[in-house]
């Protein structure tokens, strides 16, 4: 059978496993989710009705859903912006020929370390640290910073800050490594030429580094966006799994999981949340591609870089 | 244009890929596709790195197989005992922990597929939603046995929906109030359970006593450890269920609960611990310290039958062994009758072993001999090993679980006069204490949505206690949260 294939068609064989797995494990679930979102299906009954847009109607009338969408964006932006800032700074320092920092490998490893820890372990650690009878309160009271213990777990601003911090702490190493990889790939001769022409460090950064790492930037931005829109494990495990206190760390995915996990298992309503999040993420990701598109280069090249 | 299309397709494929990864919890249980649903019965061990190891006993050749799923290894003891009286049956027992809801998730995912077990154990928090669902079989022909053994009504009422019996329980879990004898003597001049019940017999008295405790201890002893301790009591004494004709309803008892916990918080009667967390346990063995390092004590705990052997007793000695409260406890009915927790057994309608499954439930929950053996410590490890040598070494049932049959309870109460638990309670017969509390418990109002509705109140209530929201805002927050989980409920 293989003999019948022309030489240039072998490629199809090689990509077949991915395509098949994609159709079964990604496309089918997505289509099924879309179908479910138009039904009032629950896990506890054998029958269900097609209710068309009722789930969406209820969803947009539901303050909790709006809160969850807002929270998700806030939590993502608040951790992504400092994450990019720090990652840029570190990547520039580490790749700078003039600074020539020693032990880059060790630093890189240390920064990447938090990412290797299980989210559940990190969440449990921070929960214990900040609980009412926990060590943070003990330290602050005994050293006289605060007169009496604070119930951190019940303070919305503090818990939100914690989630942002944990997300930042777990992911800035990853972003640093990606940016460093992109920066080291830039030919040194470009910088040398710029130096000869008398360019400042800032000029080199904006005119050489930034344009050349743009594909990687887009990649980091889009993957972080997709990950951020689906933020689940840390906020879910940090408090009661319902985004408490006062829904301050309730994210889209927690909201979806709560609908699925309520006593009846409303998968129709949960799928509607999933679909809205999916559409929202896709539109914003497209927008990012559109705004950051390379105006002169060939599109194939962009694809190849990623 | 061509380029834009290229980017577009890349983005769609990429975001679908990633979005689909995140969306799986909602899709996995889709019933149309049983192939995707995991064969949970075969390998829960590989995925659940939980504290308790799932136990799966392999089927034996030539015997009828009965699949039983549970969330503790408790029922395995009865399953082994069942094999003794039914030698031609092999009970395949699967334990899936429910630490983070794994059990419920697995069970939900198998509903309507051919992977369903024959018999399932259902915990109080979710038993009612299964009893009200389309998936549990009618096992009402067992009611004659229940009448014969005089089962406490609330025990089988929980397993009923629309007049149909769908689940039975072997244990009854009436709640009680445990208090420290030494502290009672110090503050009230007596540690006698009868006199203490007089002093703490209703909530006004309980609040007055809390003031006494605070005053006499100069604020160093709290009446209770957490505000969560109260909730079951008030919820159990409502007159209307949460949902009446599809409408969310707030019973006056719920308002009273909020008023009470607010009083406790504002007056410093409550240690501000969280149930099942460090501080809550520390109070049980007298090692509670505030952030400045001052020792604090907790006067009383609201716990049900199982709270004595499984919660209070094991936590009554501190981790370093330096501090213990053993023998310093007593139990009374407390201000209000209530029930908390419990395990029910039901038969899945799709089972192919209907008669055998029913017989298993009859044996576990409505068999006088089995219940007596269960409660009096007959099921030792040696006893079980003699039936099935493969039983794990730590599998046994210690004496003292409070069973659901009045007939059995009356017969065996005296045998606990000198048990370990009775010594723990300073000589008081714990079984007798529970027997006094059990008949007044009412579970008729329990509904499938209770757990989710009550859980939704936790966070708004705590924000209100903390002072970050007003009472009005608390109700709005709660209603929003309930609306989010129950799209069909009418909420005003």
PDB file of C-alpha atoms in Angstrom, chain A residues 30-218:
ATOM      1  CA  UNK A  30     -15.480  20.891  21.421  1.00  0.00           C
ATOM      2  CA  UNK A  31     -18.389  20.115  19.108  1.00  0.00           C
ATOM      3  CA  UNK A  32     -20.075  18.113  21.856  1.00  0.00           C
ATOM      4  CA  UNK A  33     -19.647  21.027  24.252  1.00  0.00           C
ATOM      5  CA  UNK A  34     -21.283  23.321  21.733  1.00  0.00           C
ATOM      6  CA  UNK A  35     -24.186  20.903  21.419  1.00  0.00           C
ATOM      7  CA  UNK A  36     -24.523  20.469  25.191  1.00  0.00           C
ATOM      8  CA  UNK A  37     -24.574  24.213  25.743  1.00  0.00           C
ATOM      9  CA  UNK A  38     -27.899  24.361  23.901  1.00  0.00           C
ATOM     10  CA  UNK A  39     -29.508  21.770  26.196  1.00  0.00           C
ATOM     11  CA  UNK A  40     -30.686  21.667  29.807  1.00  0.00           C
ATOM     12  CA  UNK A  41     -28.887  18.387  30.336  1.00  0.00           C
ATOM     13  CA  UNK A  42     -27.993  17.331  33.891  1.00  0.00           C
ATOM     14  CA  UNK A  43     -26.089  14.239  34.925  1.00  0.00           C
ATOM     15  CA  UNK A  44     -28.833  13.149  37.280  1.00  0.00           C
ATOM     16  CA  UNK A  45     -31.598  12.602  34.757  1.00  0.00           C
ATOM     17  CA  UNK A  46     -31.768  10.394  31.705  1.00  0.00           C
ATOM     18  CA  UNK A  47     -33.686  12.825  29.537  1.00  0.00           C
ATOM     19  CA  UNK A  48     -32.993  16.384  28.483  1.00  0.00           C
ATOM     20  CA  UNK A  49     -34.454  19.084  26.257  1.00  0.00           C
ATOM     21  CA  UNK A  50     -32.911  21.355  23.692  1.00  0.00           C
ATOM     22  CA  UNK A  51     -33.376  24.827  25.127  1.00  0.00           C
ATOM     23  CA  UNK A  52     -31.376  26.753  22.509  1.00  0.00           C
ATOM     24  CA  UNK A  53     -30.087  30.002  23.976  1.00  0.00           C
ATOM     25  CA  UNK A  54     -31.652  29.765  27.424  1.00  0.00           C
ATOM     26  CA  UNK A  55     -28.357  28.799  29.072  1.00  0.00           C
ATOM     27  CA  UNK A  56     -26.691  31.860  27.590  1.00  0.00           C
ATOM     28  CA  UNK A  57     -29.567  34.102  28.566  1.00  0.00           C
ATOM     29  CA  UNK A  58     -29.350  32.920  32.161  1.00  0.00           C
ATOM     30  CA  UNK A  59     -25.589  33.181  32.059  1.00  0.00           C
ATOM     31  CA  UNK A  60     -25.477  36.822  31.051  1.00  0.00           C
ATOM     32  CA  UNK A  61     -28.201  37.682  33.542  1.00  0.00           C
ATOM     33  CA  UNK A  62     -26.096  36.015  36.236  1.00  0.00           C
ATOM     34  CA  UNK A  63     -23.900  38.381  38.262  1.00  0.00           C
ATOM     35  CA  UNK A  64     -21.622  35.569  39.369  1.00  0.00           C
ATOM     36  CA  UNK A  65     -20.663  34.825  35.784  1.00  0.00           C
ATOM     37  CA  UNK A  66     -19.857  38.466  35.089  1.00  0.00           C
ATOM     38  CA  UNK A  67     -17.779  38.561  38.285  1.00  0.00           C
ATOM     39  CA  UNK A  68     -15.923  35.455  37.164  1.00  0.00           C
ATOM     40  CA  UNK A  69     -15.107  36.942  33.752  1.00  0.00           C
ATOM     41  CA  UNK A  70     -13.903  40.175  35.344  1.00  0.00           C
ATOM     42  CA  UNK A  71     -11.839  38.293  37.922  1.00  0.00           C
ATOM     43  CA  UNK A  72     -10.225  36.100  35.309  1.00  0.00           C
ATOM     44  CA  UNK A  73      -9.104  39.098  33.266  1.00  0.00           C
ATOM     45  CA  UNK A  74      -7.926  40.978  36.321  1.00  0.00           C
ATOM     46  CA  UNK A  75      -5.992  38.071  37.755  1.00  0.00           C
ATOM     47  CA  UNK A  76      -4.385  37.330  34.411  1.00  0.00           C
ATOM     48  CA  UNK A  77      -3.409  40.911  33.601  1.00  0.00           C
ATOM     49  CA  UNK A  78      -2.151  41.588  37.101  1.00  0.00           C
ATOM     50  CA  UNK A  79       0.204  38.633  36.919  1.00  0.00           C
ATOM     51  CA  UNK A  80       1.075  38.838  33.226  1.00  0.00           C
ATOM     52  CA  UNK A  81       2.281  42.435  33.113  1.00  0.00           C
ATOM     53  CA  UNK A  82       4.803  42.137  35.983  1.00  0.00           C
ATOM     54  CA  UNK A  83       5.702  38.700  34.705  1.00  0.00           C
ATOM     55  CA  UNK A  84       6.671  40.100  31.309  1.00  0.00           C
ATOM     56  CA  UNK A  85       8.495  43.014  32.937  1.00  0.00           C
ATOM     57  CA  UNK A  86      10.630  40.863  35.186  1.00  0.00           C
ATOM     58  CA  UNK A  87      11.181  38.248  32.494  1.00  0.00           C
ATOM     59  CA  UNK A  88      12.380  40.909  30.055  1.00  0.00           C
ATOM     60  CA  UNK A  89      14.695  42.425  32.598  1.00  0.00           C
ATOM     61  CA  UNK A  90      16.201  39.065  33.564  1.00  0.00           C
ATOM     62  CA  UNK A  91      16.475  37.911  29.957  1.00  0.00           C
ATOM     63  CA  UNK A  92      18.263  41.108  28.953  1.00  0.00           C
ATOM     64  CA  UNK A  93      20.688  40.864  31.875  1.00  0.00           C
ATOM     65  CA  UNK A  94      21.452  37.241  31.269  1.00  0.00           C
ATOM     66  CA  UNK A  95      22.016  37.595  27.543  1.00  0.00           C
ATOM     67  CA  UNK A  96      23.881  40.895  27.727  1.00  0.00           C
ATOM     68  CA  UNK A  97      27.419  40.393  26.490  1.00  0.00           C
ATOM     69  CA  UNK A  98      28.727  43.399  28.362  1.00  0.00           C
ATOM     70  CA  UNK A  99      27.364  42.378  31.752  1.00  0.00           C
ATOM     71  CA  UNK A 100      28.474  38.767  31.228  1.00  0.00           C
ATOM     72  CA  UNK A 101      26.724  37.410  34.356  1.00  0.00           C
ATOM     73  CA  UNK A 102      28.212  34.209  35.715  1.00  0.00           C
ATOM     74  CA  UNK A 103      26.270  31.052  36.457  1.00  0.00           C
ATOM     75  CA  UNK A 104      23.396  31.829  34.124  1.00  0.00           C
ATOM     76  CA  UNK A 105      22.425  28.161  34.060  1.00  0.00           C
ATOM     77  CA  UNK A 106      22.069  28.054  37.853  1.00  0.00           C
ATOM     78  CA  UNK A 107      19.956  31.192  37.965  1.00  0.00           C
ATOM     79  CA  UNK A 108      17.779  29.941  35.176  1.00  0.00           C
ATOM     80  CA  UNK A 109      17.205  26.702  37.048  1.00  0.00           C
ATOM     81  CA  UNK A 110      16.334  28.497  40.296  1.00  0.00           C
ATOM     82  CA  UNK A 111      13.839  30.737  38.536  1.00  0.00           C
ATOM     83  CA  UNK A 112      12.254  27.792  36.783  1.00  0.00           C
ATOM     84  CA  UNK A 113      11.993  25.705  39.964  1.00  0.00           C
ATOM     85  CA  UNK A 114       8.567  26.955  41.205  1.00  0.00           C
ATOM     86  CA  UNK A 115       7.069  25.777  37.942  1.00  0.00           C
ATOM     87  CA  UNK A 116       8.025  22.206  38.753  1.00  0.00           C
ATOM     88  CA  UNK A 117       6.042  22.120  41.984  1.00  0.00           C
ATOM     89  CA  UNK A 118       2.560  20.737  41.971  1.00  0.00           C
ATOM     90  CA  UNK A 119      -0.087  23.427  42.060  1.00  0.00           C
ATOM     91  CA  UNK A 120      -1.827  21.579  44.889  1.00  0.00           C
ATOM     92  CA  UNK A 121       1.342  21.625  47.007  1.00  0.00           C
ATOM     93  CA  UNK A 122       1.870  25.334  46.377  1.00  0.00           C
ATOM     94  CA  UNK A 123      -1.739  26.125  47.228  1.00  0.00           C
ATOM     95  CA  UNK A 124      -1.643  24.049  50.410  1.00  0.00           C
ATOM     96  CA  UNK A 125       1.622  25.717  51.414  1.00  0.00           C
ATOM     97  CA  UNK A 126       0.250  29.229  51.044  1.00  0.00           C
ATOM     98  CA  UNK A 127      -3.033  28.304  52.692  1.00  0.00           C
ATOM     99  CA  UNK A 128      -1.217  27.046  55.790  1.00  0.00           C
ATOM    100  CA  UNK A 129       1.134  30.014  55.864  1.00  0.00           C
ATOM    101  CA  UNK A 130      -1.669  32.544  55.822  1.00  0.00           C
ATOM    102  CA  UNK A 131      -4.316  30.784  57.927  1.00  0.00           C
ATOM    103  CA  UNK A 132      -5.624  32.435  61.086  1.00  0.00           C
ATOM    104  CA  UNK A 133      -3.488  30.264  63.350  1.00  0.00           C
ATOM    105  CA  UNK A 134      -0.649  30.103  60.799  1.00  0.00           C
ATOM    106  CA  UNK A 135       3.012  31.172  60.877  1.00  0.00           C
ATOM    107  CA  UNK A 136       2.563  34.507  59.063  1.00  0.00           C
ATOM    108  CA  UNK A 137       0.165  35.702  61.742  1.00  0.00           C
ATOM    109  CA  UNK A 138       2.435  34.328  64.480  1.00  0.00           C
ATOM    110  CA  UNK A 139       5.435  36.141  63.059  1.00  0.00           C
ATOM    111  CA  UNK A 140       3.643  39.454  62.517  1.00  0.00           C
ATOM    112  CA  UNK A 141       2.039  39.515  65.969  1.00  0.00           C
ATOM    113  CA  UNK A 142       5.055  38.305  67.919  1.00  0.00           C
ATOM    114  CA  UNK A 143       7.373  40.800  66.270  1.00  0.00           C
ATOM    115  CA  UNK A 144       4.886  43.573  66.906  1.00  0.00           C
ATOM    116  CA  UNK A 145       3.960  44.543  63.343  1.00  0.00           C
ATOM    117  CA  UNK A 146       0.237  44.045  63.960  1.00  0.00           C
ATOM    118  CA  UNK A 147      -1.625  44.061  67.303  1.00  0.00           C
ATOM    119  CA  UNK A 148      -3.671  40.906  66.669  1.00  0.00           C
ATOM    120  CA  UNK A 149      -4.025  38.135  64.121  1.00  0.00           C
ATOM    121  CA  UNK A 150      -5.658  38.945  60.781  1.00  0.00           C
ATOM    122  CA  UNK A 151      -7.898  36.458  59.025  1.00  0.00           C
ATOM    123  CA  UNK A 152      -6.016  36.714  55.712  1.00  0.00           C
ATOM    124  CA  UNK A 153      -8.034  33.943  54.085  1.00  0.00           C
ATOM    125  CA  UNK A 154     -11.130  36.090  54.453  1.00  0.00           C
ATOM    126  CA  UNK A 155      -9.666  39.280  52.961  1.00  0.00           C
ATOM    127  CA  UNK A 156     -10.530  39.560  49.265  1.00  0.00           C
ATOM    128  CA  UNK A 157      -7.674  41.894  48.339  1.00  0.00           C
ATOM    129  CA  UNK A 158      -5.080  39.747  50.098  1.00  0.00           C
ATOM    130  CA  UNK A 159      -6.276  36.497  48.543  1.00  0.00           C
ATOM    131  CA  UNK A 160      -6.380  38.088  45.099  1.00  0.00           C
ATOM    132  CA  UNK A 161      -2.864  39.374  45.636  1.00  0.00           C
ATOM    133  CA  UNK A 162      -1.754  35.904  46.704  1.00  0.00           C
ATOM    134  CA  UNK A 163      -3.171  34.285  43.575  1.00  0.00           C
ATOM    135  CA  UNK A 164      -1.484  36.887  41.398  1.00  0.00           C
ATOM    136  CA  UNK A 165       1.780  36.432  43.253  1.00  0.00           C
ATOM    137  CA  UNK A 166       1.686  32.632  43.030  1.00  0.00           C
ATOM    138  CA  UNK A 167       0.875  32.703  39.322  1.00  0.00           C
ATOM    139  CA  UNK A 168       3.658  35.189  38.730  1.00  0.00           C
ATOM    140  CA  UNK A 169       6.120  33.247  40.852  1.00  0.00           C
ATOM    141  CA  UNK A 170       5.330  29.967  39.128  1.00  0.00           C
ATOM    142  CA  UNK A 171       5.486  31.279  35.573  1.00  0.00           C
ATOM    143  CA  UNK A 172       8.085  34.081  35.296  1.00  0.00           C
ATOM    144  CA  UNK A 173      10.907  31.529  35.012  1.00  0.00           C
ATOM    145  CA  UNK A 174       9.256  29.882  32.054  1.00  0.00           C
ATOM    146  CA  UNK A 175       8.774  33.228  30.292  1.00  0.00           C
ATOM    147  CA  UNK A 176      12.364  34.252  31.057  1.00  0.00           C
ATOM    148  CA  UNK A 177      13.687  31.089  29.446  1.00  0.00           C
ATOM    149  CA  UNK A 178      11.587  31.589  26.320  1.00  0.00           C
ATOM    150  CA  UNK A 179      12.679  35.206  25.957  1.00  0.00           C
ATOM    151  CA  UNK A 180      16.319  34.282  26.579  1.00  0.00           C
ATOM    152  CA  UNK A 181      16.132  31.614  23.906  1.00  0.00           C
ATOM    153  CA  UNK A 182      14.743  34.159  21.475  1.00  0.00           C
ATOM    154  CA  UNK A 183      17.370  36.745  22.392  1.00  0.00           C
ATOM    155  CA  UNK A 184      20.359  34.421  22.134  1.00  0.00           C
ATOM    156  CA  UNK A 185      19.152  33.381  18.682  1.00  0.00           C
ATOM    157  CA  UNK A 186      19.774  36.907  17.425  1.00  0.00           C
ATOM    158  CA  UNK A 187      23.066  37.154  15.561  1.00  0.00           C
ATOM    159  CA  UNK A 188      25.746  39.015  17.538  1.00  0.00           C
ATOM    160  CA  UNK A 189      26.920  40.700  14.344  1.00  0.00           C
ATOM    161  CA  UNK A 190      23.766  42.841  14.333  1.00  0.00           C
ATOM    162  CA  UNK A 191      24.663  44.270  17.732  1.00  0.00           C
ATOM    163  CA  UNK A 192      28.268  44.716  16.660  1.00  0.00           C
ATOM    164  CA  UNK A 193      27.170  46.677  13.644  1.00  0.00           C
ATOM    165  CA  UNK A 194      24.908  48.797  15.832  1.00  0.00           C
ATOM    166  CA  UNK A 195      27.774  49.453  18.247  1.00  0.00           C
ATOM    167  CA  UNK A 196      30.001  50.564  15.398  1.00  0.00           C
ATOM    168  CA  UNK A 197      27.251  52.940  14.312  1.00  0.00           C
ATOM    169  CA  UNK A 198      27.126  54.352  17.859  1.00  0.00           C
ATOM    170  CA  UNK A 199      23.710  53.007  18.933  1.00  0.00           C
ATOM    171  CA  UNK A 200      22.740  53.223  22.612  1.00  0.00           C
ATOM    172  CA  UNK A 201      21.592  50.160  24.615  1.00  0.00           C
ATOM    173  CA  UNK A 202      18.034  51.405  24.444  1.00  0.00           C
ATOM    174  CA  UNK A 203      18.210  51.874  20.701  1.00  0.00           C
ATOM    175  CA  UNK A 204      19.607  48.382  20.248  1.00  0.00           C
ATOM    176  CA  UNK A 205      16.777  46.983  22.321  1.00  0.00           C
ATOM    177  CA  UNK A 206      13.962  48.723  20.477  1.00  0.00           C
ATOM    178  CA  UNK A 207      15.405  48.385  16.981  1.00  0.00           C
ATOM    179  CA  UNK A 208      17.100  44.996  17.050  1.00  0.00           C
ATOM    180  CA  UNK A 209      15.927  42.865  19.967  1.00  0.00           C
ATOM    181  CA  UNK A 210      12.239  43.682  20.032  1.00  0.00           C
ATOM    182  CA  UNK A 211      11.472  43.241  16.319  1.00  0.00           C
ATOM    183  CA  UNK A 212      13.420  40.008  16.131  1.00  0.00           C
ATOM    184  CA  UNK A 213      11.815  38.334  19.151  1.00  0.00           C
ATOM    185  CA  UNK A 214       8.304  39.364  18.155  1.00  0.00           C
ATOM    186  CA  UNK A 215       7.205  35.876  17.057  1.00  0.00           C
ATOM    187  CA  UNK A 216       8.240  34.534  20.448  1.00  0.00           C
ATOM    188  CA  UNK A 217       6.487  37.435  22.158  1.00  0.00           C
ATOM    189  CA  UNK A 218       3.275  36.615  20.335  1.00  0.00           C
TER     190      UNK A 218
END
